[in-house]
Short mmCIF file of C-alpha atoms and ligand atoms in Angstrom, two decimals:
data_model
loop_
_atom_site.label_atom_id
_atom_site.label_comp_id
_atom_site.label_asym_id
_atom_site.label_seq_id
_atom_site.Cartn_x
_atom_site.Cartn_y
_atom_site.Cartn_z
CA MET A 1 34.01 192.55 127.83
CA LYS A 2 32.61 191.42 124.53
CA PHE A 3 33.20 193.84 121.81
CA LEU A 4 31.20 192.28 119.12
CA ASP A 5 28.02 191.87 120.83
CA ALA A 6 25.50 193.20 118.16
CA GLU A 7 23.72 192.02 115.11
CA PRO A 8 25.85 190.20 112.57
CA PHE A 9 24.34 192.12 109.73
CA ARG A 10 23.64 195.56 108.54
CA ILE A 11 20.31 196.70 106.99
CA LYS A 12 19.91 197.18 103.17
CA VAL A 13 16.21 197.37 102.75
CA VAL A 14 13.67 198.79 105.40
CA GLU A 15 9.91 198.26 105.96
CA PRO A 16 8.32 201.27 107.70
CA ILE A 17 6.08 200.40 110.74
CA LYS A 18 3.49 202.80 111.86
CA LYS A 19 3.40 204.37 115.32
CA THR A 20 -0.31 205.04 116.48
CA THR A 21 -1.72 206.71 119.47
CA ARG A 22 -3.42 205.09 122.45
CA VAL A 23 -6.66 206.67 121.25
CA GLU A 24 -6.46 205.15 117.90
CA ARG A 25 -5.39 201.67 119.29
CA GLU A 26 -8.37 201.53 121.59
CA ALA A 27 -10.53 202.06 118.49
CA PHE A 28 -8.77 199.57 116.49
CA ILE A 29 -9.04 196.87 119.22
CA HIS A 30 -12.70 197.67 119.64
CA GLU A 31 -13.19 197.15 116.06
CA ALA A 32 -11.42 193.78 116.30
CA ASP A 33 -13.62 192.52 119.02
CA PHE A 34 -10.73 192.50 121.66
CA ASN A 35 -9.08 189.80 119.75
CA VAL A 36 -5.61 190.60 118.33
CA PHE A 37 -5.93 187.98 115.64
CA LYS A 38 -8.61 190.17 113.92
CA LEU A 39 -6.42 193.38 113.89
CA ARG A 40 -5.07 194.63 110.56
CA ALA A 41 -1.22 194.08 110.85
CA GLU A 42 -0.68 197.55 109.86
CA GLU A 43 -2.36 198.51 113.24
CA VAL A 44 0.49 196.93 115.11
CA TYR A 45 3.89 198.62 115.72
CA ILE A 46 5.94 195.52 117.01
CA ASP A 47 4.52 192.25 116.02
CA MET A 48 5.24 189.33 118.31
CA LEU A 49 2.35 187.16 117.53
CA THR A 50 4.33 184.36 115.98
CA ASP A 51 8.00 183.69 114.52
CA SER A 52 6.42 181.61 111.79
CA GLY A 53 6.95 182.83 108.14
CA THR A 54 8.07 186.44 109.51
CA SER A 55 11.65 186.13 109.12
CA ALA A 56 13.69 188.70 107.13
CA MET A 57 15.66 187.09 104.10
CA SER A 58 19.16 188.12 103.39
CA SER A 59 20.45 189.83 100.31
CA ALA A 60 21.87 186.40 99.14
CA GLN A 61 18.35 184.76 99.46
CA TRP A 62 16.70 187.70 97.48
CA ALA A 63 19.42 187.16 94.87
CA GLY A 64 18.34 183.35 94.88
CA VAL A 65 14.79 184.49 94.33
CA MET A 66 15.86 186.17 90.92
CA VAL A 67 17.51 182.91 89.69
CA GLY A 68 14.91 180.46 91.08
CA ASP A 69 13.97 178.06 88.35
CA GLU A 70 10.27 177.67 87.90
CA SER A 71 10.23 174.52 85.79
CA TYR A 72 7.49 172.10 86.58
CA ALA A 73 9.72 169.07 86.69
CA GLY A 74 13.38 168.78 87.38
CA SER A 75 13.91 172.42 88.67
CA LYS A 76 17.47 173.34 89.43
CA SER A 77 16.28 174.94 92.69
CA PHE A 78 15.02 171.60 93.80
CA PHE A 79 18.39 170.01 93.38
CA ASN A 80 19.83 172.89 95.20
CA LEU A 81 17.48 172.58 98.09
CA ARG A 82 18.01 168.78 98.26
CA LYS A 83 21.84 169.30 98.17
CA SER A 84 21.43 171.61 101.23
CA VAL A 85 19.19 169.28 103.28
CA GLN A 86 21.45 166.23 102.44
CA ASP A 87 24.42 168.17 103.48
CA ILE A 88 23.02 169.69 106.77
CA MET A 89 20.66 166.98 107.82
CA GLY A 90 22.28 163.76 106.31
CA PHE A 91 18.92 162.34 104.91
CA PRO A 92 19.16 161.07 101.26
CA PHE A 93 15.51 161.41 100.17
CA VAL A 94 13.82 164.94 100.44
CA GLN A 95 10.32 165.78 99.42
CA PRO A 96 9.46 169.56 99.55
CA THR A 97 5.77 170.59 100.72
CA HIS A 98 4.01 173.87 100.65
CA GLN A 99 4.54 174.10 104.62
CA GLY A 100 5.26 172.06 107.65
CA ARG A 101 1.75 170.86 108.33
CA ALA A 102 1.76 169.15 104.82
CA ALA A 103 4.96 167.19 105.70
CA ASP A 104 3.00 166.24 109.08
CA PHE A 105 0.20 164.79 106.84
CA ILE A 106 2.49 162.94 104.83
CA MET A 107 4.01 161.44 108.02
CA SER A 108 0.64 160.60 109.41
CA GLN A 109 -0.14 158.66 106.23
CA LEU A 110 3.03 156.86 106.58
CA TYR A 111 2.82 155.94 110.27
CA ALA A 112 -0.46 156.68 111.90
CA LYS A 113 -3.11 154.83 109.94
CA ASN A 114 -3.19 151.50 111.79
CA GLY A 115 -4.09 152.88 115.19
CA GLY A 116 -1.86 152.77 118.37
CA TYR A 117 0.01 155.32 120.12
CA ILE A 118 2.32 157.94 118.77
CA LEU A 119 4.84 159.21 121.54
CA GLY A 120 6.47 162.51 121.57
CA ASN A 121 8.01 165.11 123.86
CA LEU A 122 5.42 167.45 122.98
CA HIS A 123 3.39 166.99 119.67
CA PHE A 124 2.61 170.08 117.64
CA ASP A 125 -1.19 170.66 116.96
CA SER A 126 -0.97 170.23 113.16
CA PHE A 127 0.41 166.62 113.53
CA LYS A 128 -1.97 165.88 116.45
CA GLY A 129 -4.89 166.70 114.37
CA HIS A 130 -3.64 164.65 111.32
CA ALA A 131 -2.77 161.54 113.66
CA GLU A 132 -6.10 161.52 115.21
CA ILE A 133 -7.91 161.84 111.75
CA ALA A 134 -5.61 158.97 110.61
CA GLY A 135 -6.86 156.80 113.57
CA SER A 136 -3.87 157.24 116.17
CA LEU A 137 -3.62 158.75 119.67
CA PRO A 138 -0.70 161.06 120.09
CA VAL A 139 0.78 161.08 123.73
CA ASP A 140 3.03 163.62 125.25
CA MET A 141 5.95 162.46 127.35
CA ILE A 142 7.97 165.63 128.16
CA ILE A 143 9.94 165.55 131.57
CA GLU A 144 8.24 166.90 134.58
CA GLU A 145 10.71 169.99 134.58
CA GLY A 146 9.17 170.97 131.25
CA ARG A 147 5.75 170.96 132.39
CA THR A 148 5.17 173.86 134.77
CA ALA A 149 5.54 177.50 134.92
CA ASN A 150 8.26 177.01 137.42
CA SER A 151 11.76 178.55 137.38
CA ASN A 152 13.57 175.14 137.50
CA PRO A 153 16.76 175.90 135.70
CA HIS A 154 17.04 172.65 133.92
CA PRO A 155 18.88 173.24 130.66
CA PHE A 156 16.93 170.95 128.46
CA LYS A 157 13.24 171.41 129.35
CA GLY A 158 12.43 169.85 125.95
CA ASN A 159 13.62 166.42 127.06
CA MET A 160 11.38 163.18 126.77
CA ASP A 161 10.98 161.43 129.87
CA ILE A 162 12.84 158.30 129.17
CA LYS A 163 11.41 156.23 132.20
CA LYS A 164 7.84 157.06 131.07
CA LEU A 165 8.81 156.03 127.57
CA GLU A 166 10.01 152.77 128.73
CA HIS A 167 7.12 152.01 130.94
CA PHE A 168 4.62 153.04 128.23
CA ILE A 169 6.35 150.37 125.80
CA ALA A 170 6.42 147.84 128.46
CA GLU A 171 2.88 148.31 129.30
CA HIS A 172 1.33 148.65 125.77
CA GLY A 173 3.71 146.70 123.56
CA ALA A 174 5.98 148.05 120.81
CA SER A 175 3.31 146.73 118.26
CA GLN A 176 0.92 149.32 119.54
CA ILE A 177 3.46 152.28 119.04
CA PRO A 178 4.07 152.91 115.32
CA LEU A 179 6.09 155.88 115.71
CA ILE A 180 8.07 158.28 118.16
CA ILE A 181 8.37 162.11 117.30
CA ILE A 182 10.82 164.34 119.09
CA THR A 183 10.16 168.06 118.27
CA VAL A 184 13.26 170.28 118.49
CA THR A 185 13.24 172.68 120.07
CA SER A 186 9.89 172.03 121.95
CA ASN A 187 7.48 174.50 120.69
CA GLY A 188 4.76 173.48 123.04
CA ASN A 189 6.49 174.76 126.20
CA GLY A 190 8.27 177.88 124.78
CA GLY A 191 11.08 176.51 122.41
CA GLN A 192 12.82 174.64 125.12
CA PRO A 193 15.76 172.44 123.88
CA VAL A 194 16.08 168.68 123.62
CA SER A 195 19.55 167.42 124.59
CA MET A 196 21.71 165.20 122.30
CA GLU A 197 21.95 162.64 125.14
CA ASN A 198 18.12 162.38 125.22
CA ILE A 199 17.69 162.02 121.52
CA ARG A 200 20.44 159.27 121.54
CA LYS A 201 18.62 157.47 124.26
CA VAL A 202 15.22 157.62 122.70
CA SER A 203 16.73 156.51 119.45
CA ALA A 204 18.40 153.31 121.12
CA ILE A 205 15.03 152.52 122.97
CA ALA A 206 13.31 153.06 119.56
CA LYS A 207 15.74 150.90 117.85
CA ALA A 208 15.62 148.13 120.28
CA HIS A 209 11.95 147.74 119.74
CA GLY A 210 11.90 148.57 116.10
CA ILE A 211 9.95 151.63 116.37
CA PRO A 212 10.63 154.36 113.81
CA LEU A 213 11.87 157.76 115.11
CA MET A 214 11.10 161.11 113.36
CA ILE A 215 12.44 164.48 114.30
CA ASP A 216 10.02 167.58 113.87
CA ALA A 217 12.83 169.83 112.84
CA ALA A 218 11.16 173.33 112.55
CA ARG A 219 13.81 174.89 114.86
CA PHE A 220 16.48 172.38 114.75
CA ALA A 221 19.35 174.95 114.22
CA GLU A 222 18.30 176.72 117.45
CA ASN A 223 18.28 173.29 119.11
CA CYS A 224 21.77 172.60 117.92
CA TYR A 225 22.98 175.93 119.22
CA PHE A 226 21.60 175.09 122.83
CA ILE A 227 23.29 171.83 122.80
CA LYS A 228 26.66 173.43 121.74
CA LYS A 229 26.30 176.05 124.68
CA ARG A 230 24.92 173.76 127.41
CA GLU A 231 25.88 170.20 126.83
CA LEU A 232 29.06 168.57 127.79
CA GLY A 233 31.30 167.54 124.85
CA TYR A 234 29.74 170.17 122.26
CA LYS A 235 31.34 173.31 122.47
CA ASP A 236 34.07 172.76 120.02
CA LYS A 237 31.74 171.26 117.39
CA THR A 238 30.26 173.37 114.79
CA ILE A 239 26.36 173.56 114.45
CA HIS A 240 26.66 171.64 111.01
CA GLU A 241 28.36 168.75 112.88
CA ILE A 242 25.97 168.89 115.87
CA SER A 243 23.09 168.93 113.16
CA LEU A 244 24.50 165.92 111.29
CA GLU A 245 24.81 164.04 114.64
CA LEU A 246 21.34 164.80 115.79
CA PHE A 247 19.53 163.75 112.61
CA SER A 248 21.78 160.57 112.55
CA TYR A 249 19.60 159.06 115.29
CA ALA A 250 16.38 159.46 113.38
CA ASP A 251 14.63 157.63 110.35
CA GLY A 252 13.65 160.87 109.00
CA CYS A 253 12.29 164.35 109.72
CA VAL A 254 9.52 166.91 108.97
CA MET A 255 10.30 170.62 108.58
CA SER A 256 8.40 173.79 108.53
CA SER A 257 10.93 176.06 106.78
CA LYS A 258 8.96 179.16 108.02
CA LYS A 259 11.20 178.81 111.26
CA ASP A 260 14.72 177.89 111.01
CA GLY A 261 14.79 177.87 107.12
CA LEU A 262 14.66 181.70 107.32
CA VAL A 263 11.99 181.96 104.62
CA ASN A 264 8.31 182.93 104.52
CA ILE A 265 6.71 179.88 103.35
CA GLY A 266 7.64 176.14 102.71
CA GLY A 267 8.62 172.94 104.20
CA PHE A 268 9.75 169.36 103.53
CA ILE A 269 9.72 165.65 104.64
CA CYS A 270 12.92 163.55 104.72
CA THR A 271 13.50 159.87 104.99
CA ARG A 272 16.50 157.56 104.87
CA HIS A 273 14.24 154.61 103.69
CA GLU A 274 14.16 154.16 100.03
CA GLU A 275 11.21 151.98 100.15
CA LEU A 276 9.00 154.90 101.70
CA PHE A 277 9.98 157.43 99.35
CA PRO A 278 7.64 156.40 96.28
CA THR A 279 4.74 156.72 98.65
CA ILE A 280 5.82 159.95 100.02
CA ASN A 281 6.33 161.16 96.43
CA GLN A 282 2.76 160.19 95.41
CA LEU A 283 1.09 161.79 98.48
CA ALA A 284 2.97 164.89 97.59
CA ILE A 285 1.79 164.66 93.82
CA ILE A 286 -1.84 164.43 94.83
CA ASN A 287 -1.91 167.10 97.70
CA GLU A 288 1.20 169.53 96.92
CA GLY A 289 2.32 169.08 93.59
CA PHE A 290 5.17 167.50 91.50
CA VAL A 291 7.94 166.00 93.52
CA THR A 292 10.48 168.47 92.56
CA TYR A 293 8.40 171.48 93.70
CA GLY A 294 5.93 170.03 96.32
CA GLY A 295 3.67 173.41 96.44
CA MET A 296 6.63 175.54 96.44
CA SER A 297 7.85 178.08 93.83
CA GLY A 298 11.17 177.70 92.34
CA ARG A 299 12.30 181.08 94.04
CA ASP A 300 11.11 179.72 97.34
CA LEU A 301 12.84 176.45 96.96
CA GLU A 302 16.10 178.64 95.98
CA ALA A 303 15.62 180.95 99.10
CA LEU A 304 15.41 177.90 101.21
CA ALA A 305 18.34 176.23 99.85
CA ILE A 306 20.45 179.20 100.88
CA GLY A 307 18.34 179.99 104.23
CA MET A 308 19.30 176.29 105.57
CA TYR A 309 22.87 177.40 105.57
CA GLU A 310 22.34 180.93 107.06
CA GLY A 311 20.25 179.22 109.75
CA ILE A 312 23.18 177.30 111.12
CA GLN A 313 25.63 180.08 111.02
CA GLU A 314 26.86 180.53 114.53
CA ASP A 315 27.07 184.19 114.69
CA TYR A 316 23.34 184.47 113.74
CA LEU A 317 22.37 181.99 116.41
CA GLU A 318 24.15 183.75 118.85
CA TYR A 319 22.53 186.92 118.07
CA ARG A 320 19.23 185.35 117.76
CA ILE A 321 19.14 183.42 121.09
CA ASP A 322 20.75 186.37 122.89
CA GLN A 323 18.04 188.62 121.74
CA VAL A 324 15.37 186.39 123.19
CA ALA A 325 17.37 185.93 126.47
CA TYR A 326 17.88 190.01 126.41
CA LEU A 327 14.05 190.25 126.27
CA GLY A 328 13.63 187.75 129.04
CA GLU A 329 16.22 189.20 131.48
CA GLN A 330 15.11 192.80 131.06
CA LEU A 331 11.34 191.73 131.79
CA SER A 332 12.66 189.77 134.73
CA LYS A 333 14.58 192.77 136.03
CA ARG A 334 11.28 194.76 136.22
CA GLY A 335 9.56 192.18 137.94
CA VAL A 336 7.40 190.65 135.12
CA PRO A 337 6.73 186.99 135.92
CA ILE A 338 8.19 184.97 133.01
CA ILE A 339 9.02 181.29 132.52
CA LEU A 340 12.87 180.76 132.98
CA PRO A 341 14.96 179.94 131.36
CA THR A 342 13.85 181.56 128.16
CA GLY A 343 13.83 179.17 125.11
CA GLY A 344 14.61 179.73 121.64
CA HIS A 345 11.99 181.80 119.84
CA GLY A 346 10.16 183.90 122.48
CA VAL A 347 9.39 184.74 126.28
CA TYR A 348 6.57 183.27 127.94
CA VAL A 349 4.88 185.58 130.62
CA ASP A 350 2.94 183.97 133.39
CA ALA A 351 -0.46 185.60 133.27
CA GLN A 352 -1.94 184.09 136.29
CA LYS A 353 0.92 185.49 138.46
CA PHE A 354 0.76 188.94 136.66
CA TYR A 355 -2.87 189.36 137.34
CA PRO A 356 -3.65 187.06 140.47
CA HIS A 357 -6.92 188.75 140.95
CA ILE A 358 -8.40 187.80 137.67
CA PRO A 359 -9.87 184.31 137.50
CA GLN A 360 -9.34 181.95 134.37
CA SER A 361 -12.97 182.43 133.54
CA GLU A 362 -12.30 186.08 132.84
CA PHE A 363 -9.14 185.46 130.68
CA PRO A 364 -6.36 187.26 132.48
CA GLY A 365 -3.95 186.12 129.57
CA GLN A 366 -6.04 187.80 126.94
CA ALA A 367 -6.52 191.01 129.13
CA MET A 368 -2.80 191.44 129.29
CA VAL A 369 -2.44 191.15 125.58
CA ILE A 370 -5.11 193.72 124.87
CA GLU A 371 -3.42 196.20 127.54
CA LEU A 372 0.00 195.53 126.08
CA TYR A 373 -1.63 196.32 122.67
CA LYS A 374 -3.19 199.39 123.90
CA THR A 375 -0.09 200.55 125.59
CA ALA A 376 2.54 200.48 122.87
CA GLY A 377 1.06 198.65 119.71
CA VAL A 378 2.89 195.46 120.81
CA ARG A 379 0.90 192.32 119.69
CA GLY A 380 1.42 189.18 121.78
CA VAL A 381 -0.67 186.04 121.89
CA GLU A 382 -2.58 184.35 124.56
CA LEU A 383 -1.90 180.72 125.19
CA GLY A 384 -4.24 180.17 128.26
CA SER A 385 -7.91 180.01 128.87
CA CYS A 386 -8.99 181.10 125.60
CA ALA A 387 -6.78 179.03 123.56
CA PHE A 388 -6.45 175.92 125.50
CA SER A 389 -9.54 175.41 127.40
CA LYS A 390 -11.56 172.15 126.65
CA LYS A 391 -15.17 170.99 127.49
CA ASP A 392 -16.06 167.97 129.50
CA PRO A 393 -17.89 165.94 126.91
CA LYS A 394 -20.47 164.69 129.35
CA THR A 395 -21.26 167.80 131.47
CA GLY A 396 -20.22 170.48 128.98
CA LYS A 397 -18.36 172.20 131.71
CA VAL A 398 -15.33 174.17 130.78
CA ILE A 399 -11.79 172.85 131.87
CA PHE A 400 -9.24 175.40 132.04
CA PRO A 401 -5.56 174.71 131.31
CA ASP A 402 -2.98 174.45 133.94
CA LEU A 403 -1.10 177.38 132.53
CA GLU A 404 -2.17 180.68 131.74
CA LEU A 405 0.45 182.33 129.48
CA VAL A 406 1.08 185.08 127.20
CA ARG A 407 3.83 184.57 124.25
CA LEU A 408 5.95 187.21 123.00
CA THR A 409 7.55 185.54 120.02
CA VAL A 410 10.67 187.21 118.37
CA SER A 411 10.72 187.28 114.58
CA ARG A 412 14.02 186.33 113.04
CA ARG A 413 16.32 189.18 111.85
CA VAL A 414 13.54 191.73 111.99
CA TYR A 415 13.70 193.71 115.12
CA THR A 416 16.70 195.37 117.07
CA ASN A 417 16.96 195.37 120.78
CA ARG A 418 15.78 198.99 120.82
CA HIS A 419 12.25 197.47 119.92
CA MET A 420 12.81 194.83 122.73
CA ASP A 421 13.26 197.89 124.92
CA VAL A 422 9.84 199.14 123.88
CA VAL A 423 8.38 195.92 124.78
CA VAL A 424 9.92 195.84 128.05
CA ASN A 425 9.01 199.29 129.00
CA ALA A 426 5.64 198.87 127.81
CA LEU A 427 4.90 195.49 129.61
CA ALA A 428 6.61 196.70 132.93
CA ASP A 429 4.13 199.75 132.72
CA VAL A 430 1.08 197.42 132.25
CA TYR A 431 2.69 195.61 135.13
CA GLU A 432 2.64 198.59 137.41
CA ARG A 433 -0.94 199.24 136.60
CA ARG A 434 -2.04 195.30 137.29
CA ASP A 435 -4.24 196.22 140.28
CA GLN A 436 -6.56 198.28 138.17
CA MET A 437 -7.06 195.62 135.51
CA LYS A 438 -10.13 193.83 134.96
CA GLY A 439 -10.83 190.95 132.88
CA LEU A 440 -12.83 190.10 129.71
CA LYS A 441 -16.25 188.38 128.86
CA LEU A 442 -16.23 185.88 125.97
CA THR A 443 -19.14 186.76 123.61
CA TYR A 444 -18.51 184.58 120.75
CA GLU A 445 -16.33 181.28 120.30
CA GLY A 446 -17.54 179.52 117.09
CA PRO A 447 -18.27 176.00 116.59
CA ILE A 448 -14.84 174.27 117.47
CA ILE A 449 -13.47 175.31 121.02
CA SER A 450 -9.99 174.25 120.34
CA LEU A 451 -9.98 176.63 117.43
CA ARG A 452 -11.84 179.44 119.03
CA HIS A 453 -8.99 181.86 119.86
CA PHE A 454 -8.68 182.71 116.23
CA THR A 455 -12.14 184.03 115.79
CA ALA A 456 -13.36 184.86 119.53
CA LYS A 457 -15.01 188.00 120.52
CA PHE A 458 -14.66 189.64 123.77
CA GLU A 459 -16.11 192.65 125.82
CA PRO A 460 -14.12 194.23 128.67
CA LEU A 461 -15.68 193.91 132.07
CA SER A 462 -16.24 197.02 133.99
C1 LIG B 501 5.04 175.58 112.74
C2 LIG B 501 5.36 174.23 113.18
C3 LIG B 501 4.73 173.19 112.46
C4 LIG B 501 3.76 173.24 111.19
O1 LIG B 501 4.31 174.09 110.17
P1 LIG B 501 3.72 175.11 109.43
O2 LIG B 501 4.73 175.60 108.36
O3 LIG B 501 3.24 176.23 110.02
O4 LIG B 501 2.60 174.20 108.43
C5 LIG B 501 4.95 171.79 112.75
N1 LIG B 501 5.73 171.54 113.88
C6 LIG B 501 6.22 172.77 114.71
C7 LIG B 501 7.08 172.25 115.74
C8 LIG B 501 6.03 173.91 114.24
O5 LIG B 501 6.64 174.95 114.89
#
């Protein structure tokens, strides 16, 4: 029996959230064209749209906000941040950016400008876009177990496929591969972790071929916690030690501090190569701001310097990962089909299993998101036929994605398990009424299909 199995914090500041009636929510979602991105946040009771930039800061971080140094050059808060990052990640050269995608842009300018293939476990969209604009082709090489909505209990579904990596290098030649990126945890398949063994092996292969290795570190602390819990040889190590080892295998990292940095905005790019740093600095100067603030305010730099340490506290990580697991377990108990094991930052519901009678052309994931919102004011997000469909460039025919998922993302230090119970009860209720559910018709999608989920309009089918 564990006695201390609850939040490792008490609440000092509260933000009221509004409860609404089903009739009100039906009007709100109608007004929003049945797209939850177009709701006003105050029309939402429990917001599970994303874990990005939605964390609650601690009293220590808010105190940091008050002492943030807003100097244009040489801000004390920059040196505090640099010290935190050097200490936790081990990289000597640290450039702040306004958020993660700006670090992705700088990385693309360093490594993606001369064509070739950039290999990764699952690349994040913002880097993918920057790599393509710079002239390189991003290629995903996640292991098979990480690919499908099966319940294979593989503990590290974010791992890169080592055989595929070796074959690819042998086939195309190392000169065609300017960079390898490992994203920890793997955002693209639900925050699934990457093992230390996998990172070590990828690093050895990269080194043997002279290919640089970067880490996309947005959820590095959550990944380190999974390593501690699941990988042989790490149970007695601190998260700090695991983090230092993880980054020791890489040439640098990009970070969106809106995730494990426990702040609401910001990011950075790090390298161990002094010769690259002047280019990084000058790209930051023209796009972000002077090198010691990089698009962040002094108070945000200060809050991040503190958040980096809070993010690697084991008490906090245990609560964090357990809360996501709790949500998954309770949903599973009620029969809701989810992807197992749950990852670090949210639960993914298999919408095609949930609504087998609704074809992908009628958006079963979106239908679930809408019904969950109407039922309890819970805002999830569809990652399926609206978000990920493509068009055949020749015939114009829509190609639907393999997976039809709905993501329920858990913000850090924001909601309690009683909120999770609301989500479970609401979704279980939606599931019990699944047979009566009908799909939706897309009535507007905007000019770029890959971005249509943000602005799409729908009508319910009757
Ligand atoms: C969020 C995220 C990014 C982009 O960061 P922003 O701060 O949103 O610009 C890049 N990579 C991963 C893995 C992310 O989760």
